[in-house]
Amino acid sequence: MTDAAGLALDQLSIALGDRTLLVVDHPVGPGEVLTVMGPSGSGKSTLLAHVGGFLDPAFRARGTVRLDGQDLAPLPPERRRVGLLFQDALLFPHLSVGENLLFGLHPKLKGRAARRAAVEAALAEVELAGFFDRDPATLSGGQQARVALQRSLLAEPRALLLDEPFSRLDAALKSSVRALVFDAVRRRAIPAILVTHDPADAEAAGGPVVTIGGTP
Amino acid sequence: MRSILIAGIAALLAAPVLIGLAGVVLPAVGYFPALGGDALSLQPFRDLLAVPGIIPSALLSLATGLAATLLSVLVVVGFCAASWGTASFAAMRRLLAPLLAIPHAAAALGLALLIAPSGPLFRLAALPLGLDRPPDLLVVGDPLGLSLTAGLVAKEAPFLLLVALAALPQAKPARRLRLARALGYGRVVAFLLTVWPTVYRQIRLPVLAVLAFASSVVDVALILGPSTPPTLAVRLVGWMNDPDLSLRFLASAAALLQLGVTLAAVLLWLGVERVGTRLLRAAIHGGRRGTADRVVRQVLPLPFRLGALALGLGTAMLLVWSFAGYWPFPSLLPSLSMHNWMRAAASAGPPLRTTLLVAAMATFVALVLVVALLKAIRARGGPMVETKTHLPPALLAAVYLPLIVPQVAFLSGLQIAIIALGWTPGLPLLVAAHLVFVAPYLLLSLADPWFALDPRYERIGASLGRSRPALFLRLRLPLLLAPLLTACAIGFAVSVGQYLPTLLIGAGRLPTITTEAVALAAGGNRGLTAAYALLQTALPCLVFALALALPALRHRRRRGMKPA
Ligand SMILES: Nc1ncnc2c1ncn2[C@@H]1O[C@H](COP(=O)(O)OP(=O)(O)O)[C@@H](O)[C@H]1O
Ligand SMILES: [Mg+2]
């Protein structure tokens, strides 16, 4: 069981002082999206921070998080290879669109020309061909969301953590960006955790749903 | 490990003050083996009390310090209460940076030229009054220190407005004013009762720094203050600089008296705060709405504007005087001459070089220290955590120590310590002395933007597999380019403006443009003094302009990097 591919949240509980915020015990298979639902303040972002390696020391976590059989606890964030998407695209404002993607692109790909070509291809994949030199602040919300997705995928993550990434998008964009994200998860066969309080997100994700902090 | 770094840097900031104080306490009680004082005695204090006019000098320092602080605070309250949220408030906000960039000495010299009996105001009055020579009035250097107080208010009020502006958002002025006005309160009363108390609580330390500065200032007092007798700090510096080293005993006793004067000013100020609180409380209990405030709203912003105008006109006076040839009374304009600038060009090179070198080195060292400190503080909360971090209170106290203990007291002690250790005053010591004042201001200006940067940028960077150094160099530094350069410009300006550290620690061997300008002022050559003062003003202004222009240029095609 511990050697299974994918992400395993094993008896995971996170407490703040003597208040237990959440308990999750669930595997997430490759290509699967686990949806975690809960009201605001229930600890959804905290859960993702823990998996990503950014948990504030004010919290205490028990249990283990394994990725492809490997315990994540001893790894610093930069060695976990776990991609993050937030409700804001958070493109680096001082870099061009292309430079944002180059920042994410995995270092194993060498050579200026090859790296640039990989970024151009990633842009074309989400219908943003020719956007390399653009200022990210001039992009629409939907375009920014797509760049953010490609930026995290170019780093070749072993898992994706999605912190309400669709909540800022309007209805029409929401479904297309959702499709893009879930499609990427399936095609790359990586596990993903989506936290949200929108039931429509959970339905679109099509995976298992767990609820935290529901009862007062 | 990180706590050790933080404690170490805090100690580094506080140590010069503590060593400096020790350096005046020992000689003040007669102990200074290098000068043959090896028995404890109260002789230095007896000598001090026997100096004619020493008590009036101390009282003058106390009174001008308190009056300048009280007036500065009132001027700022009045300005904010009457005009917060208006277009003229926003306009003044933009004028603030240039007002703050003018060094104290240059501001004082400009103001002196402006209000002197031979200055433009009296020349304008000459025609209607039929004067043909400057009236025989002691306007600059009046015995009560009125022009000294006025000059300090003109220069310190913009500083207090700056810190008040930083504190205002937390007081939620828009919401509270709406609430209070819905209850029927007029604008001014609503601001005073609901917004100002929150603002004041946050600017208390800067206010105390102004009080300590105003009660112990030397350069401004040399230029605008009385001479019969001068303020305590001015006399103390005279003894410290005397070639007769035995006067160091007297000077040390005077430094302790100065500490006592500033401490008394602080205690009295706490009383002033009490009275203020009580007045506010009485106003709240009384419940008067103050709705008929139209005239009040016109009048209250005037003192601040007058001060800003005076600083501007003073700088203009420096410009006119620096190009002045023959300028008989009551002509409004002098004959044009390049004479002053030619003399300045011949002599200002070396002091300018020293000024630039010291300011650049002190700013660079301060930047490295401050960034190391801020990194350590943030990292203490775990890697890239989301919680808002701020300066720990103990560190804040250490940072404010050199700003609240009177400069002249502990710098005198440092000079004595340097003599006792047999060190030679040189560039490294001078840079270190400037660092004591540059580092706190740099830290105070950088801390907020540093902690305000959205931690999710670095989280995303890390999740993309980037190393810590890469996150620092490629995300944090470029994202904070503008605040970093602004902090450096502030540090640089603080260094350029320093008069006392250069005088006392440089021991006269490393004159800067600032010490030269103040020295020239005493010599009475107005044109040359004005040219030096302009050079002194130009340095920080140029650096501020660069700090604004460089990020704008670097990020000209990045809308997301526009300053808010
Ligand atoms: N650094 C912190 N220190 C203490 N409490 C925190 C910290 N960060 C978040 N919290 C608290 O932890 C709880 C969970 O927060 P969060 O995970 O952001 O909730 P959600 O994302 O579900 O809205 C909230 O009650 C929040 O106030
Ligand atoms: Mg959240």
CSV table of C-alpha atoms in Angstrom, one decimal, chain B residues 58-397:
chain,number,residue,atom,x,y,z
B,58,ALA,CA,19.6,73.7,29.5
B,59,LEU,CA,16.2,75.3,29.9
B,60,LEU,CA,16.4,76.7,26.4
B,61,SER,CA,17.1,73.2,25.0
B,62,LEU,CA,14.2,71.8,27.0
B,63,ALA,CA,11.8,74.5,26.0
B,64,THR,CA,12.6,74.6,22.3
B,65,GLY,CA,12.6,70.8,22.1
B,66,LEU,CA,9.2,70.5,23.7
B,67,ALA,CA,7.7,73.5,21.8
B,68,ALA,CA,9.0,72.3,18.5
B,69,THR,CA,7.6,68.8,19.1
B,70,LEU,CA,4.2,69.9,20.3
B,71,LEU,CA,3.8,72.4,17.5
B,72,SER,CA,4.9,69.8,14.9
B,73,VAL,CA,2.3,67.3,16.2
B,74,LEU,CA,-0.4,69.9,16.3
B,75,VAL,CA,0.4,71.1,12.8
B,76,VAL,CA,0.2,67.6,11.4
B,77,VAL,CA,-3.0,66.8,13.3
B,78,GLY,CA,-4.6,70.0,12.1
B,79,PHE,CA,-3.5,69.3,8.5
B,80,CYS,CA,-4.8,65.7,8.6
B,81,ALA,CA,-8.1,66.4,10.4
B,82,ALA,CA,-9.0,69.2,8.0
B,83,SER,CA,-7.9,67.8,4.7
B,84,TRP,CA,-7.6,64.0,4.9
B,85,GLY,CA,-9.1,62.6,1.7
B,86,THR,CA,-9.1,65.9,-0.2
B,87,ALA,CA,-7.2,66.8,-3.4
B,88,SER,CA,-4.9,69.1,-1.5
B,89,PHE,CA,-4.0,66.3,0.9
B,90,ALA,CA,-3.0,64.1,-2.0
B,91,ALA,CA,-1.0,67.0,-3.5
B,92,MET,CA,0.9,67.5,-0.3
B,93,ARG,CA,1.6,63.8,-0.1
B,94,ARG,CA,3.5,64.0,-3.4
B,95,LEU,CA,5.5,67.1,-2.2
B,96,LEU,CA,6.6,65.2,0.9
B,97,ALA,CA,9.6,63.3,-0.6
B,98,PRO,CA,11.4,66.5,-1.8
B,99,LEU,CA,10.6,68.2,1.5
B,100,LEU,CA,12.1,65.3,3.4
B,101,ALA,CA,15.1,65.2,1.1
B,102,ILE,CA,16.3,68.6,2.1
B,103,PRO,CA,19.0,68.1,4.7
B,104,HIS,CA,18.5,69.8,8.1
B,105,ALA,CA,21.5,72.1,7.7
B,106,ALA,CA,20.5,73.3,4.2
B,107,ALA,CA,16.9,73.8,5.3
B,108,ALA,CA,18.0,75.9,8.3
B,109,LEU,CA,20.4,77.9,6.1
B,110,GLY,CA,17.6,78.6,3.6
B,111,LEU,CA,15.2,79.6,6.3
B,112,ALA,CA,17.8,81.9,7.9
B,113,LEU,CA,18.3,83.7,4.5
B,114,LEU,CA,14.5,83.9,4.1
B,115,ILE,CA,13.7,85.5,7.5
B,116,ALA,CA,16.9,87.5,8.0
B,117,PRO,CA,16.6,91.3,8.4
B,118,SER,CA,18.4,91.6,5.1
B,119,GLY,CA,16.3,88.9,3.5
B,120,PRO,CA,13.6,89.1,0.9
B,121,LEU,CA,10.7,89.6,3.3
B,122,PHE,CA,12.3,92.7,4.8
B,123,ARG,CA,13.3,93.9,1.3
B,124,LEU,CA,9.6,93.7,0.3
B,125,ALA,CA,8.6,95.6,3.4
B,126,ALA,CA,11.3,98.2,2.9
B,127,LEU,CA,9.5,100.2,0.3
B,128,PRO,CA,6.2,100.7,2.1
B,129,LEU,CA,8.1,101.3,5.4
B,130,GLY,CA,10.7,103.5,3.8
B,131,LEU,CA,13.7,101.5,5.1
B,132,ASP,CA,17.0,102.1,3.4
B,133,ARG,CA,19.0,99.6,5.5
B,134,PRO,CA,18.2,96.2,7.1
B,135,PRO,CA,16.4,96.9,10.4
B,136,ASP,CA,18.4,96.2,13.5
B,137,LEU,CA,16.4,93.1,14.6
B,138,LEU,CA,17.6,89.8,16.0
B,139,VAL,CA,15.3,87.7,13.9
B,140,VAL,CA,17.7,84.8,13.3
B,141,GLY,CA,19.1,83.7,16.6
B,142,ASP,CA,16.5,85.5,18.8
B,143,PRO,CA,17.3,84.8,22.5
B,144,LEU,CA,14.0,82.9,23.1
B,145,GLY,CA,14.8,80.4,20.3
B,146,LEU,CA,11.6,81.2,18.4
B,147,SER,CA,13.2,81.0,14.9
B,148,LEU,CA,15.0,77.8,16.0
B,149,THR,CA,11.6,76.3,17.1
B,150,ALA,CA,10.0,77.5,13.9
B,151,GLY,CA,12.7,76.0,11.7
B,152,LEU,CA,12.5,72.7,13.6
B,153,VAL,CA,8.7,72.6,13.1
B,154,ALA,CA,9.0,73.3,9.4
B,155,LYS,CA,11.4,70.4,9.0
B,156,GLU,CA,9.9,67.9,11.5
B,157,ALA,CA,6.2,68.3,10.5
B,158,PRO,CA,6.8,66.7,7.1
B,159,PHE,CA,8.5,63.8,8.8
B,160,LEU,CA,5.6,63.3,11.2
B,161,LEU,CA,3.2,63.6,8.3
B,162,LEU,CA,5.1,60.8,6.6
B,163,VAL,CA,4.9,58.4,9.5
B,164,ALA,CA,1.2,59.4,10.1
B,165,LEU,CA,0.5,58.5,6.5
B,166,ALA,CA,2.0,55.1,7.0
B,167,ALA,CA,-0.2,54.6,10.1
B,168,LEU,CA,-3.4,56.0,8.7
B,169,PRO,CA,-4.7,52.9,6.8
B,170,GLN,CA,-4.8,50.9,10.0
B,171,ALA,CA,-7.1,53.5,11.5
B,172,LYS,CA,-9.6,52.8,8.7
B,173,PRO,CA,-10.2,56.5,8.3
B,174,ALA,CA,-12.9,56.3,5.5
B,175,ARG,CA,-15.1,53.9,7.4
B,176,ARG,CA,-14.7,55.6,10.8
B,177,LEU,CA,-15.4,59.1,9.4
B,178,ARG,CA,-18.5,57.8,7.6
B,179,LEU,CA,-19.7,56.3,10.8
B,180,ALA,CA,-19.0,59.3,13.0
B,181,ARG,CA,-20.5,61.7,10.4
B,182,ALA,CA,-23.6,59.6,10.2
B,183,LEU,CA,-23.9,60.3,14.0
B,184,GLY,CA,-23.8,64.0,13.1
B,185,TYR,CA,-20.2,64.8,13.8
B,186,GLY,CA,-18.4,67.4,11.7
B,187,ARG,CA,-15.3,66.3,9.7
B,188,VAL,CA,-12.6,67.7,11.9
B,189,VAL,CA,-14.2,66.6,15.2
B,190,ALA,CA,-14.9,63.1,13.7
B,191,PHE,CA,-11.3,62.8,12.6
B,192,LEU,CA,-9.9,63.9,16.0
B,193,LEU,CA,-12.2,61.6,18.0
B,194,THR,CA,-12.2,58.4,15.9
B,195,VAL,CA,-9.1,58.3,13.7
B,196,TRP,CA,-6.3,60.3,15.3
B,197,PRO,CA,-6.0,58.3,18.6
B,198,THR,CA,-5.2,55.1,16.6
B,199,VAL,CA,-2.8,57.0,14.4
B,200,TYR,CA,-1.0,58.6,17.3
B,201,ARG,CA,-0.6,55.3,19.2
B,202,GLN,CA,1.4,54.1,16.2
B,203,ILE,CA,3.6,57.1,15.7
B,204,ARG,CA,4.6,57.5,19.3
B,205,LEU,CA,8.2,56.3,18.8
B,206,PRO,CA,8.8,58.6,15.9
B,207,VAL,CA,7.3,61.5,17.9
B,208,LEU,CA,9.7,60.7,20.7
B,209,ALA,CA,12.6,60.6,18.2
B,210,VAL,CA,11.6,64.1,17.1
B,211,LEU,CA,11.5,65.2,20.7
B,212,ALA,CA,15.0,63.8,21.4
B,213,PHE,CA,16.3,65.4,18.2
B,214,ALA,CA,14.8,68.8,18.8
B,215,SER,CA,16.0,69.0,22.4
B,216,SER,CA,19.6,68.2,21.4
B,217,VAL,CA,20.1,69.3,17.8
B,218,VAL,CA,23.3,71.0,17.0
B,219,ASP,CA,23.5,72.0,13.3
B,220,VAL,CA,20.1,73.7,13.2
B,221,ALA,CA,20.7,75.4,16.5
B,222,LEU,CA,24.1,76.7,15.3
B,223,ILE,CA,22.3,78.3,12.3
B,224,LEU,CA,19.0,79.4,13.7
B,225,GLY,CA,19.4,79.3,17.5
B,226,PRO,CA,20.5,82.0,19.9
B,227,SER,CA,24.1,82.6,20.9
B,228,THR,CA,23.6,84.4,24.2
B,229,PRO,CA,23.6,81.7,25.5
B,230,PRO,CA,23.3,79.0,22.9
B,231,THR,CA,21.5,75.7,23.6
B,232,LEU,CA,23.2,73.1,25.8
B,233,ALA,CA,24.0,70.8,22.9
B,234,VAL,CA,25.8,73.6,21.0
B,235,ARG,CA,28.0,74.5,24.0
B,236,LEU,CA,28.7,70.8,24.7
B,237,VAL,CA,30.0,70.4,21.1
B,238,GLY,CA,32.2,73.4,21.6
B,239,TRP,CA,33.9,71.8,24.5
B,240,MET,CA,34.1,68.5,22.8
B,241,ASN,CA,35.9,70.1,19.9
B,242,ASP,CA,38.2,72.2,22.0
B,243,PRO,CA,41.9,71.4,21.4
B,244,ASP,CA,42.3,71.5,25.2
B,245,LEU,CA,41.6,67.9,26.0
B,246,SER,CA,41.0,68.6,29.7
B,247,LEU,CA,37.7,70.2,28.7
B,248,ARG,CA,36.4,66.6,27.9
B,249,PHE,CA,35.6,66.2,31.7
B,250,LEU,CA,33.3,69.3,31.5
B,251,ALA,CA,31.9,68.1,28.2
B,252,SER,CA,31.1,64.7,29.7
B,253,ALA,CA,29.2,66.3,32.5
B,254,ALA,CA,27.4,68.4,30.0
B,255,ALA,CA,26.5,65.3,28.0
B,256,LEU,CA,24.9,63.8,31.1
B,257,LEU,CA,23.0,67.0,31.7
B,258,GLN,CA,21.8,66.8,28.1
B,259,LEU,CA,20.6,63.3,28.7
B,260,GLY,CA,18.8,64.6,31.7
B,261,VAL,CA,17.3,67.5,29.7
B,262,THR,CA,16.0,65.1,27.0
B,263,LEU,CA,14.7,62.7,29.6
B,264,ALA,CA,12.9,65.6,31.3
B,265,ALA,CA,11.4,66.5,27.9
B,266,VAL,CA,10.2,62.9,27.5
B,267,LEU,CA,8.6,62.9,30.9
B,268,LEU,CA,6.9,66.2,30.3
B,269,TRP,CA,5.8,64.9,26.9
B,270,LEU,CA,4.1,62.0,28.7
B,271,GLY,CA,2.2,64.6,30.6
B,272,VAL,CA,1.3,66.4,27.4
B,273,GLU,CA,-0.1,63.1,26.1
B,274,ARG,CA,-2.2,62.7,29.2
B,275,VAL,CA,-3.7,66.2,28.8
B,276,GLY,CA,-4.4,65.4,25.2
B,277,THR,CA,-6.1,62.1,26.1
B,278,ARG,CA,-8.2,63.9,28.7
B,279,LEU,CA,-9.2,66.6,26.3
B,280,LEU,CA,-10.4,64.0,23.8
B,281,ARG,CA,-12.3,62.1,26.4
B,282,ALA,CA,-14.0,65.3,27.6
B,283,ALA,CA,-14.9,66.1,24.0
B,284,ILE,CA,-16.4,62.6,23.6
B,285,HIS,CA,-18.4,62.9,26.9
B,286,GLY,CA,-19.6,66.4,25.9
B,287,GLY,CA,-20.8,65.0,22.6
B,288,ARG,CA,-20.5,68.3,20.8
B,289,ARG,CA,-20.7,67.6,17.0
B,290,GLY,CA,-18.7,70.6,15.7
B,291,THR,CA,-20.6,70.7,12.5
B,292,ALA,CA,-20.0,74.4,11.9
B,293,ASP,CA,-16.4,73.7,10.9
B,294,ARG,CA,-16.1,75.5,7.6
B,295,VAL,CA,-13.8,78.2,8.8
B,296,VAL,CA,-11.8,75.8,10.9
B,297,ARG,CA,-11.3,73.5,8.0
B,298,GLN,CA,-9.8,76.4,6.0
B,299,VAL,CA,-7.5,77.5,8.8
B,300,LEU,CA,-6.2,74.3,10.2
B,301,PRO,CA,-4.1,73.1,7.1
B,302,LEU,CA,-2.4,76.5,6.8
B,303,PRO,CA,0.5,76.1,9.2
B,304,PHE,CA,1.6,72.9,7.5
B,305,ARG,CA,1.4,74.6,4.1
B,306,LEU,CA,3.2,77.6,5.4
B,307,GLY,CA,6.1,75.4,6.7
B,308,ALA,CA,6.3,73.6,3.4
B,309,LEU,CA,6.3,76.9,1.5
B,310,ALA,CA,9.0,78.3,3.8
B,311,LEU,CA,11.2,75.3,3.1
B,312,GLY,CA,10.6,75.8,-0.6
B,313,LEU,CA,11.3,79.5,-0.5
B,314,GLY,CA,14.4,78.9,1.7
B,315,THR,CA,15.8,76.6,-1.0
B,316,ALA,CA,15.0,79.2,-3.6
B,317,MET,CA,16.9,81.7,-1.5
B,318,LEU,CA,19.9,79.4,-1.5
B,319,LEU,CA,19.8,79.3,-5.3
B,320,VAL,CA,19.5,83.1,-5.6
B,321,TRP,CA,22.3,83.7,-3.0
B,322,SER,CA,24.6,81.2,-4.7
B,323,PHE,CA,24.4,83.3,-7.9
B,324,ALA,CA,24.5,86.6,-6.1
B,325,GLY,CA,27.1,89.2,-6.7
B,326,TYR,CA,26.6,92.7,-5.3
B,327,TRP,CA,23.2,92.9,-3.5
B,328,PRO,CA,22.5,96.2,-1.7
B,329,PHE,CA,19.5,96.5,0.6
B,330,PRO,CA,16.4,96.9,-0.5
B,331,SER,CA,17.0,95.7,-4.1
B,332,LEU,CA,14.9,92.7,-4.7
B,333,LEU,CA,17.4,91.0,-6.9
B,334,PRO,CA,21.2,90.8,-6.8
B,335,SER,CA,23.6,91.3,-9.6
B,336,LEU,CA,24.4,88.0,-11.2
B,337,SER,CA,27.7,86.4,-10.5
B,338,MET,CA,29.4,83.0,-10.9
B,339,HIS,CA,31.9,84.0,-8.2
B,340,ASN,CA,30.5,81.7,-5.5
B,341,TRP,CA,30.2,78.7,-7.7
B,342,MET,CA,33.8,79.2,-8.9
B,343,ARG,CA,35.0,79.3,-5.4
B,344,ALA,CA,32.9,76.2,-4.5
B,345,ALA,CA,34.2,74.4,-7.5
B,346,ALA,CA,37.7,75.0,-6.3
B,347,SER,CA,37.1,73.8,-2.8
B,348,ALA,CA,34.1,71.6,-2.6
B,349,GLY,CA,35.6,68.6,-4.4
B,350,PRO,CA,37.2,66.8,-1.4
B,351,PRO,CA,34.3,67.2,1.0
B,352,LEU,CA,31.9,66.1,-1.7
B,353,ARG,CA,34.0,63.0,-2.3
B,354,THR,CA,34.1,62.2,1.4
B,355,THR,CA,30.3,62.7,1.7
B,356,LEU,CA,29.6,60.5,-1.2
B,357,LEU,CA,32.0,57.8,-0.1
B,358,VAL,CA,30.8,57.7,3.4
B,359,ALA,CA,27.1,57.7,2.4
B,360,ALA,CA,27.6,55.0,-0.2
B,361,MET,CA,29.5,52.8,2.1
B,362,ALA,CA,27.3,53.3,5.1
B,363,THR,CA,24.2,52.6,3.0
B,364,PHE,CA,25.7,49.5,1.4
B,365,VAL,CA,26.7,48.0,4.8
B,366,ALA,CA,23.3,48.9,6.3
B,367,LEU,CA,21.5,47.3,3.3
B,368,VAL,CA,23.4,44.1,3.8
B,369,LEU,CA,22.7,44.0,7.5
B,370,VAL,CA,19.1,44.9,7.2
B,371,VAL,CA,18.4,42.4,4.4
B,372,ALA,CA,20.1,39.7,6.5
B,373,LEU,CA,18.0,40.7,9.5
B,374,LEU,CA,14.7,40.7,7.6
B,375,LYS,CA,15.5,37.4,6.0
B,376,ALA,CA,16.2,35.9,9.4
B,377,ILE,CA,13.0,37.3,10.9
B,378,ARG,CA,10.8,35.9,8.1
B,379,ALA,CA,12.5,32.6,8.0
B,380,ARG,CA,11.8,32.2,11.7
B,381,GLY,CA,8.2,31.6,11.0
B,382,GLY,CA,9.0,28.6,8.8
B,383,PRO,CA,9.7,28.7,5.1
B,384,MET,CA,7.6,31.2,3.3
B,385,VAL,CA,4.7,31.2,5.7
B,386,GLU,CA,1.6,33.1,5.2
B,387,THR,CA,1.3,34.9,8.5
B,388,LYS,CA,2.0,38.6,8.5
B,389,THR,CA,5.4,39.2,10.1
B,390,HIS,CA,6.6,42.4,11.7
B,391,LEU,CA,9.6,43.6,13.6
B,392,PRO,CA,9.8,42.0,17.1
B,393,PRO,CA,9.3,44.6,19.8
B,394,ALA,CA,12.8,44.1,21.4
B,395,LEU,CA,14.4,44.7,18.0
B,396,LEU,CA,12.2,47.8,17.4
B,397,ALA,CA,13.5,49.1,20.8
